[in-house]
């Protein structure tokens, strides 16, 4: 609990002999737990801490004992009655403890850097400026680590690319606008030209692929061939006698025996190859294109006559119709169908989905690869930062607290070789005991004492912050937890404070100037509230009084006056209202008992 000032009691205590003893007291008194309440709001403590404080207080009460005001019976020796007079004075409550000075801003430099120290430009105790070079370290070892880390990052990025590719391959889309033909359907690819100019088609039976939602689809599954059947192509061979007469763009008349019809097309390309016919003739190849009226398909026989220089030039043989464009669609990554596959012979627009698959394995592989890339990117970034930090510069204006390195020394990257701190801004790191932490708040004033051996330095400060969690390093068995607090230090004229000096602090938690006060042993607790036994002066009366409980040991001439109390120190309690200065009060409890147990602010229960 808050420590109390050792101010001498401001009241006159008197010994009074009663004319007669009072009747035997019926109920044993207990201490008033409200009389120690201070005149300021407290921060709400965590429930475990409140329970701990309650246990400690109960233990103190049991250990200290409870004073009982009662009559012990008639004796031949008269007992001494103690009184005091209310007076004005100063009351203060405070918390004391130990702490140490620390720089508000402190930087550990060179940690985690490996390599040989090349130069040292500052030493312990030197004053430095922000940006000043303090030392340089050879970054060769770190650069080797960076090369290895960059290689590992490149490999991880390749894994991400591969995983993304696999996921993209789970969706089969149309690369161009066309119709999906099932496997086995005649296509341009399945049409082959014979050396004689005649063409044959490999016989096959179309078999439509049917894939339902939820089906497992293996990699390599052929869905069919997407063909652009809007336009058709026809390759034919002509005699070399007409090589100079046929030109690209000339009109051609295409005849299709299977439909007994003809269409008009255009010479698209002339290949000046030399194919020898079975009759020994030299042939070249011409490609004719035309628009499909909608009834033609690949593999149909056709021939084309080209009008040139008044001649209708015919080929040496017929050919097979081909689609203008086609591609085989194959599943490249295994997965589970998320919907039914589109049916064969359906027309698709470019980019339209034909089959979509899902794969937990592929998704997991991508996530793993991405996480690995992120980790290795952080490693590369950290190593680049280390290399940059091989030129060690001070980040602040301050003083070199330590330079634990020499030129030529090999640093292992385990401890910081240099520490810099702003010694112009010193704070106190204080430990507040669990029993006192409820009384300490930011903004409270503090006095600090530093023992300098032959001299003592005293200065002031203000509580800056109080931690909500107990310190982690003081939980040894049997020790009371402490809470960290930071006290900012006011400027000390003619003095320079340095970090890591032990200090003693005293934080004022409450104070009251020019207040009316009485000894704490005069304050009693009744069923109607806090009160004081007061003796009215001649001709004086009190506006409010309470009935004195039957059997109380109170001298004649004293009345029970209700009061409002404020703060208390180790001896006295503030009277906020109900009692004026100069009033004689009866001390209901022995002072030595309070002094022994340091229970300032407690009261006696009566009634």
Coordinates of C-alpha atoms in Angstrom, one line a residue, residues 208-218 221 223 331 335-344 354-358:
X208 CA -18.0 -38.0 -78.1
X209 CA -16.2 -37.3 -74.7
X210 CA -18.7 -37.1 -71.9
X211 CA -17.4 -35.7 -68.6
X212 CA -19.8 -35.0 -65.7
X213 CA -19.3 -32.7 -62.7
X214 CA -17.2 -34.3 -60.0
X215 CA -15.5 -36.7 -62.4
X216 CA -11.8 -37.2 -62.0
X217 CA -10.1 -36.3 -65.3
X218 CA -6.6 -37.5 -66.1
X221 CA -7.4 -36.7 -71.9
X223 CA -11.5 -33.5 -75.5
X331 CA -6.3 -31.8 -70.7
X335 CA -8.2 -32.6 -61.6
X336 CA -11.9 -32.9 -60.7
X337 CA -14.5 -31.5 -63.0
X338 CA -16.3 -28.5 -61.5
X339 CA -19.1 -28.7 -64.2
X340 CA -20.2 -30.9 -67.0
X341 CA -17.9 -30.7 -70.1
X342 CA -19.4 -28.9 -73.1
X343 CA -20.9 -31.2 -75.7
X344 CA -19.2 -32.0 -79.0
X354 CA -14.9 -25.8 -72.5
X355 CA -13.9 -27.7 -69.3
X356 CA -13.0 -26.5 -65.8
X357 CA -11.2 -28.6 -63.2
X358 CA -10.1 -28.1 -59.6

